[in-house]
mmCIF file of C-alpha atoms in Angstrom:
data_model
loop_
_atom_site.group_PDB
_atom_site.id
_atom_site.type_symbol
_atom_site.label_atom_id
_atom_site.label_comp_id
_atom_site.label_asym_id
_atom_site.label_seq_id
_atom_site.Cartn_x
_atom_site.Cartn_y
_atom_site.Cartn_z
ATOM 1 C CA MET A 21 -59.558 -66.806 -40.424
ATOM 2 C CA SER A 22 -57.193 -69.794 -40.640
ATOM 3 C CA ALA A 23 -54.830 -70.736 -37.825
ATOM 4 C CA PRO A 24 -51.598 -69.764 -39.665
ATOM 5 C CA PHE A 25 -52.900 -66.277 -40.342
ATOM 6 C CA ARG A 26 -53.953 -65.879 -36.695
ATOM 7 C CA ARG A 27 -50.464 -66.962 -35.545
ATOM 8 C CA ARG A 28 -48.751 -64.511 -37.917
ATOM 9 C CA GLY A 29 -51.013 -61.708 -36.634
ATOM 10 C CA LEU A 30 -50.189 -62.511 -33.030
ATOM 11 C CA VAL A 31 -46.466 -62.591 -33.769
ATOM 12 C CA ALA A 32 -46.662 -59.208 -35.540
ATOM 13 C CA ALA A 33 -48.631 -57.711 -32.668
ATOM 14 C CA GLY A 34 -46.066 -59.014 -30.181
ATOM 15 C CA LEU A 35 -43.229 -57.499 -32.150
ATOM 16 C CA ALA A 36 -45.004 -54.160 -32.269
ATOM 17 C CA VAL A 37 -45.551 -54.163 -28.498
ATOM 18 C CA SER A 38 -41.904 -55.130 -27.892
ATOM 19 C CA SER A 39 -40.697 -52.301 -30.124
ATOM 20 C CA ALA A 40 -42.895 -49.775 -28.328
ATOM 21 C CA LEU A 41 -41.623 -50.909 -24.943
ATOM 22 C CA LEU A 42 -38.023 -50.693 -26.181
ATOM 23 C CA VAL A 43 -38.517 -47.146 -27.486
ATOM 24 C CA THR A 44 -40.196 -46.084 -24.227
ATOM 25 C CA SER A 45 -37.363 -47.614 -22.174
ATOM 26 C CA CYS A 46 -34.678 -45.874 -24.233
ATOM 27 C CA GLY A 47 -36.489 -42.554 -23.950
ATOM 28 C CA ALA A 48 -36.779 -42.874 -20.181
ATOM 29 C CA GLU A 49 -33.095 -43.767 -19.894
ATOM 30 C CA GLN A 50 -32.134 -40.772 -22.020
ATOM 31 C CA GLU A 51 -34.203 -38.508 -19.773
ATOM 32 C CA ARG A 52 -32.469 -39.902 -16.675
ATOM 33 C CA VAL A 53 -29.017 -39.317 -18.192
ATOM 34 C CA THR A 54 -29.972 -35.798 -19.287
ATOM 35 C CA ALA A 55 -31.321 -34.963 -15.820
ATOM 36 C CA ALA A 56 -28.161 -36.282 -14.153
ATOM 37 C CA ALA A 57 -25.831 -34.154 -16.275
ATOM 38 C CA PRO A 58 -25.137 -30.690 -14.709
ATOM 39 C CA ALA A 59 -26.439 -27.741 -16.682
ATOM 40 C CA GLN A 60 -23.808 -25.454 -18.223
ATOM 41 C CA PRO A 61 -24.723 -21.761 -17.881
ATOM 42 C CA THR A 62 -24.899 -19.976 -21.174
ATOM 43 C CA GLY A 63 -21.824 -17.841 -21.809
ATOM 44 C CA THR A 64 -19.789 -19.307 -18.919
ATOM 45 C CA VAL A 65 -16.168 -20.042 -19.727
ATOM 46 C CA SER A 66 -14.324 -22.536 -17.587
ATOM 47 C CA ALA A 67 -11.176 -21.235 -15.980
ATOM 48 C CA SER A 68 -7.967 -22.552 -17.402
ATOM 49 C CA PRO A 69 -6.124 -24.748 -14.892
ATOM 50 C CA SER A 70 -2.891 -22.997 -15.792
ATOM 51 C CA GLY A 71 -4.383 -19.502 -15.588
ATOM 52 C CA SER A 72 -3.960 -17.350 -12.482
ATOM 53 C CA ALA A 73 -5.676 -14.094 -11.585
ATOM 54 C CA SER A 74 -3.644 -11.040 -10.604
ATOM 55 C CA PRO A 75 -3.466 -10.666 -6.814
ATOM 56 C CA ARG A 76 -5.802 -8.030 -5.431
ATOM 57 C CA LEU A 77 -4.070 -5.162 -3.614
ATOM 58 C CA THR A 78 -5.189 -4.170 -0.144
ATOM 59 C CA ASP A 79 -6.217 -0.562 0.498
ATOM 60 C CA ASP A 80 -2.806 0.243 2.021
ATOM 61 C CA GLN A 81 -0.928 -1.391 -0.853
ATOM 62 C CA ALA A 82 -3.032 0.517 -3.381
ATOM 63 C CA GLN A 83 -2.282 3.747 -1.507
ATOM 64 C CA ARG A 84 1.453 3.040 -1.679
ATOM 65 C CA GLN A 85 1.166 2.176 -5.362
ATOM 66 C CA GLN A 86 -0.246 5.653 -6.040
ATOM 67 C CA LEU A 87 1.902 7.641 -3.607
ATOM 68 C CA VAL A 88 5.439 6.301 -4.006
ATOM 69 C CA PRO A 89 5.830 6.762 -7.795
ATOM 70 C CA ALA A 90 4.332 10.263 -7.542
ATOM 71 C CA ALA A 91 7.252 11.481 -5.389
ATOM 72 C CA LYS A 92 10.208 12.781 -7.388
ATOM 73 C CA VAL A 93 12.226 14.100 -4.428
ATOM 74 C CA THR A 94 13.993 11.453 -2.367
ATOM 75 C CA TRP A 95 13.862 11.359 1.411
ATOM 76 C CA ASP A 96 17.443 12.609 1.911
ATOM 77 C CA LYS A 97 16.982 15.656 -0.311
ATOM 78 C CA ALA A 98 13.734 16.499 1.457
ATOM 79 C CA ALA A 99 15.453 16.118 4.831
ATOM 80 C CA THR A 100 18.279 18.445 3.786
ATOM 81 C CA THR A 101 15.729 21.056 2.682
ATOM 82 C CA ALA A 102 13.799 20.760 5.938
ATOM 83 C CA LEU A 103 16.941 21.048 8.072
ATOM 84 C CA GLY A 104 17.869 24.204 6.173
ATOM 85 C CA GLU A 105 14.734 25.855 7.573
ATOM 86 C CA VAL A 106 16.014 25.578 11.161
ATOM 87 C CA PRO A 107 19.738 26.329 11.687
ATOM 88 C CA GLN A 108 21.708 23.602 13.513
ATOM 89 C CA SER A 109 18.656 21.370 13.747
ATOM 90 C CA LYS A 110 18.401 17.579 13.585
ATOM 91 C CA LEU A 111 15.840 15.333 11.958
ATOM 92 C CA VAL A 112 13.404 13.690 14.349
ATOM 93 C CA GLU A 113 10.853 12.243 11.965
ATOM 94 C CA MET A 114 9.755 12.349 8.326
ATOM 95 C CA GLU A 115 7.062 10.656 6.259
ATOM 96 C CA LEU A 116 5.923 10.670 2.643
ATOM 97 C CA THR A 117 2.225 11.483 2.477
ATOM 98 C CA TRP A 118 -0.382 13.363 0.430
ATOM 99 C CA ALA A 119 -0.847 17.110 0.669
ATOM 100 C CA PRO A 120 -4.357 18.528 0.865
ATOM 101 C CA PRO A 121 -5.607 20.575 -2.101
ATOM 102 C CA GLY A 122 -4.096 24.052 -2.260
ATOM 103 C CA ALA A 123 -0.859 23.139 -0.497
ATOM 104 C CA SER A 124 1.180 22.388 -3.610
ATOM 105 C CA ALA A 125 4.436 24.150 -4.383
ATOM 106 C CA SER A 126 5.135 22.099 -7.493
ATOM 107 C CA PRO A 127 6.570 23.807 -10.615
ATOM 108 C CA ASP A 128 3.202 24.014 -12.338
ATOM 109 C CA ALA A 129 1.698 25.967 -9.456
ATOM 110 C CA SER A 130 1.298 29.731 -9.826
ATOM 111 C CA ALA A 131 4.222 31.683 -8.391
ATOM 112 C CA SER A 132 1.871 34.345 -7.077
ATOM 113 C CA PRO A 133 -1.288 32.941 -5.521
ATOM 114 C CA SER A 134 -4.496 34.596 -6.604
ATOM 115 C CA PRO A 135 -5.952 37.005 -4.005
ATOM 116 C CA ALA A 136 -9.112 34.928 -4.073
ATOM 117 C CA SER A 137 -7.205 31.744 -3.254
ATOM 118 C CA PRO A 138 -7.285 30.670 0.396
ATOM 119 C CA SER A 139 -4.064 30.186 2.326
ATOM 120 C CA PRO A 140 -2.721 26.601 2.125
ATOM 121 C CA ALA A 141 -3.861 24.448 4.981
ATOM 122 C CA SER A 142 -1.370 22.438 6.984
ATOM 123 C CA PRO A 143 -0.979 18.983 5.441
ATOM 124 C CA SER A 144 -2.530 16.282 7.551
ATOM 125 C CA PRO A 145 0.027 13.728 8.846
ATOM 126 C CA SER A 146 -2.285 10.931 7.771
ATOM 127 C CA GLY A 147 -2.482 12.295 4.246
ATOM 128 C CA SER A 148 -5.391 12.437 1.839
ATOM 129 C CA ALA A 149 -5.923 9.796 -0.845
ATOM 130 C CA GLY A 150 -7.861 12.305 -2.931
ATOM 131 C CA ALA A 151 -4.979 14.794 -3.105
ATOM 132 C CA GLN A 152 -2.575 14.615 -6.025
ATOM 133 C CA THR A 153 0.539 16.248 -4.588
ATOM 134 C CA PRO A 154 2.923 14.141 -2.503
ATOM 135 C CA VAL A 155 4.783 15.881 0.317
ATOM 136 C CA TRP A 156 7.441 15.028 2.861
ATOM 137 C CA ASP A 157 6.148 15.823 6.341
ATOM 138 C CA ASN A 158 9.307 16.550 8.349
ATOM 139 C CA THR A 159 9.826 17.138 12.071
ATOM 140 C CA VAL A 160 13.119 18.787 12.968
ATOM 141 C CA ALA A 161 14.419 19.990 16.323
ATOM 142 C CA ALA A 162 16.869 22.670 17.365
ATOM 143 C CA ALA A 163 19.645 21.982 19.874
ATOM 144 C CA ASP A 164 17.355 22.932 22.780
ATOM 145 C CA GLY A 165 14.670 20.485 21.612
ATOM 146 C CA THR A 166 12.307 23.025 20.045
ATOM 147 C CA VAL A 167 10.353 21.230 17.313
ATOM 148 C CA THR A 168 9.405 22.635 13.911
ATOM 149 C CA ARG A 169 7.217 20.965 11.290
ATOM 150 C CA VAL A 170 8.416 21.489 7.736
ATOM 151 C CA TRP A 171 6.440 20.274 4.707
ATOM 152 C CA VAL A 172 8.440 19.824 1.515
ATOM 153 C CA ASP A 173 6.790 19.325 -1.865
ATOM 154 C CA ALA A 174 7.913 15.869 -3.043
ATOM 155 C CA VAL A 175 7.676 16.959 -6.704
ATOM 156 C CA SER A 176 9.439 20.331 -6.738
ATOM 157 C CA GLY A 177 11.491 20.068 -3.542
ATOM 158 C CA GLN A 178 10.213 23.441 -2.325
ATOM 159 C CA VAL A 179 9.095 24.169 1.227
ATOM 160 C CA ILE A 180 5.322 24.430 1.381
ATOM 161 C CA ARG A 181 5.023 25.465 5.001
ATOM 162 C CA SER A 182 7.121 25.658 8.161
ATOM 163 C CA GLU A 183 5.787 26.214 11.670
ATOM 164 C CA PRO A 184 6.778 25.501 15.303
ATOM 165 C CA GLU A 185 5.038 22.602 16.998
ATOM 166 C CA PRO A 186 2.411 24.002 19.422
ATOM 167 C CA ASP A 187 1.975 22.922 23.046
ATOM 168 C CA GLN A 188 5.598 21.860 23.535
ATOM 169 C CA ASP A 189 6.608 22.474 27.146
ATOM 170 C CA ALA A 190 10.087 22.762 28.670
ATOM 171 C CA GLU A 191 10.125 19.123 29.789
ATOM 172 C CA ASP A 192 9.301 17.882 26.292
ATOM 173 C CA LYS A 193 12.078 19.994 24.839
ATOM 174 C CA SER A 194 14.587 18.766 27.414
ATOM 175 C CA GLU A 195 13.742 15.096 26.808
ATOM 176 C CA LEU A 196 13.955 15.444 23.045
ATOM 177 C CA ALA A 197 17.260 17.319 23.211
ATOM 178 C CA ALA A 198 18.721 14.533 25.363
ATOM 179 C CA ARG A 199 17.432 11.842 22.977
ATOM 180 C CA LEU A 200 18.940 13.585 19.968
ATOM 181 C CA LYS A 201 22.252 14.017 21.741
ATOM 182 C CA ALA A 202 22.366 10.317 22.622
ATOM 183 C CA ALA A 203 21.648 9.283 19.044
ATOM 184 C CA THR A 204 25.147 9.021 17.607
ATOM 185 C CA VAL A 205 23.878 7.308 14.441
ATOM 186 C CA THR A 206 22.635 9.739 11.804
ATOM 187 C CA PRO A 207 19.440 9.067 9.861
ATOM 188 C CA GLN A 208 21.544 8.659 6.718
ATOM 189 C CA GLN A 209 23.565 5.899 8.381
ATOM 190 C CA ALA A 210 20.444 4.216 9.729
ATOM 191 C CA VAL A 211 18.743 4.254 6.321
ATOM 192 C CA LYS A 212 21.806 2.744 4.666
ATOM 193 C CA THR A 213 21.795 -0.067 7.220
ATOM 194 C CA ALA A 214 18.064 -0.619 6.776
ATOM 195 C CA GLN A 215 18.448 -0.814 3.003
ATOM 196 C CA GLY A 216 20.836 -3.685 3.526
ATOM 197 C CA ARG A 217 17.887 -5.682 4.904
ATOM 198 C CA ALA A 218 15.028 -4.496 2.689
ATOM 199 C CA LYS A 219 15.051 -3.323 -0.912
ATOM 200 C CA GLY A 220 12.789 -0.570 -2.139
ATOM 201 C CA THR A 221 11.944 3.087 -1.641
ATOM 202 C CA VAL A 222 12.358 4.834 1.705
ATOM 203 C CA THR A 223 9.061 6.430 2.718
ATOM 204 C CA ALA A 224 9.610 7.278 6.407
ATOM 205 C CA ALA A 225 12.205 7.565 9.143
ATOM 206 C CA GLU A 226 11.643 8.229 12.836
ATOM 207 C CA LEU A 227 13.815 8.407 15.928
ATOM 208 C CA ASP A 228 11.807 6.339 18.407
ATOM 209 C CA ASP A 229 13.586 6.406 21.786
ATOM 210 C CA GLU A 230 16.983 4.835 20.963
ATOM 211 C CA THR A 231 15.971 3.319 17.627
ATOM 212 C CA TRP A 232 15.632 4.638 14.118
ATOM 213 C CA LYS A 233 12.511 3.167 12.504
ATOM 214 C CA VAL A 234 12.884 3.172 8.711
ATOM 215 C CA ASP A 235 9.985 2.321 6.360
ATOM 216 C CA ILE A 236 10.884 0.846 2.977
ATOM 217 C CA VAL A 237 8.272 0.034 0.315
ATOM 218 C CA ASP A 238 8.891 -2.770 -2.154
ATOM 219 C CA THR A 239 7.578 -1.481 -5.490
ATOM 220 C CA GLY A 240 7.311 -5.044 -6.769
ATOM 221 C CA ASN A 241 4.463 -6.027 -4.433
ATOM 222 C CA TRP A 242 3.852 -2.772 -2.460
ATOM 223 C CA ASP A 243 4.585 -4.384 0.905
ATOM 224 C CA LYS A 244 6.153 -2.132 3.530
ATOM 225 C CA THR A 245 9.064 -3.235 5.692
ATOM 226 C CA THR A 246 9.911 -1.349 8.886
ATOM 227 C CA VAL A 247 13.504 -1.883 9.949
ATOM 228 C CA GLY A 248 14.612 -0.855 13.426
ATOM 229 C CA VAL A 249 18.219 0.330 13.630
ATOM 230 C CA SER A 250 19.936 1.113 16.905
ATOM 231 C CA ALA A 251 20.657 4.836 17.169
ATOM 232 C CA THR A 252 23.809 4.141 19.155
ATOM 233 C CA ASP A 253 25.587 1.287 17.334
ATOM 234 C CA ASN A 254 23.857 1.175 13.915
ATOM 235 C CA LYS A 255 22.800 -2.480 14.239
ATOM 236 C CA VAL A 256 19.469 -3.897 13.088
ATOM 237 C CA VAL A 257 17.308 -4.623 16.123
ATOM 238 C CA SER A 258 13.947 -5.376 14.495
ATOM 239 C CA GLU A 259 12.294 -6.048 11.164
ATOM 240 C CA ASP A 260 8.574 -6.124 10.418
ATOM 241 C CA VAL A 261 6.895 -6.684 7.042
ATOM 242 C CA ASP A 262 3.458 -5.187 6.475
ATOM 243 C CA ARG A 263 1.686 -7.123 3.711
ATOM 244 C CA ASP A 264 -1.687 -5.475 4.338
#
């Protein structure tokens, strides 16, 4: 073979080797770039920066969300009904809660209970999330301090059950009678004052020593605000917001 042909063959071979090395280098670089890029899970949609998830309600907030709209009878009407059960009595405490099954006096309930139906059980003060009937659990006291529990159906406004508080001795009655006598501010006045500090639905009221404690639920976020109102001068003495 002549020298020119040998030179052309060497040049061609060199070009072929250079091309192979270039292809190998590019392939290796592509593999490194591909390995460095994070894998995107199939079917995963990235969250929109402007999007925001709805806030999750706590258990207590969810309970209020179910209970408060279910009540059709307001606190003051329930209180008036409860006070009518005990002549010349005064309200000591009331709370909106759930009635246990079988304790409903709502309009759709049978007027005459079936003989096979058990007698309604006393509603538990703590309520039952599984029950569907809201009730007002009222505590009223006569002038001598004798306490009576009166449960009022929060849908129909009818009295479900009324019974004297057991295990109340003479000293308890005397102390309660004195506390009620000293409370010159009515629950209606205290609630009106409390509503000036917190907007929402009244779900409880209690005479605690010399203070009316009024619970108000904000139906916008289901937080509960407890406003303390002096039972002697009708001034706000405390305010606590429960966001749990």
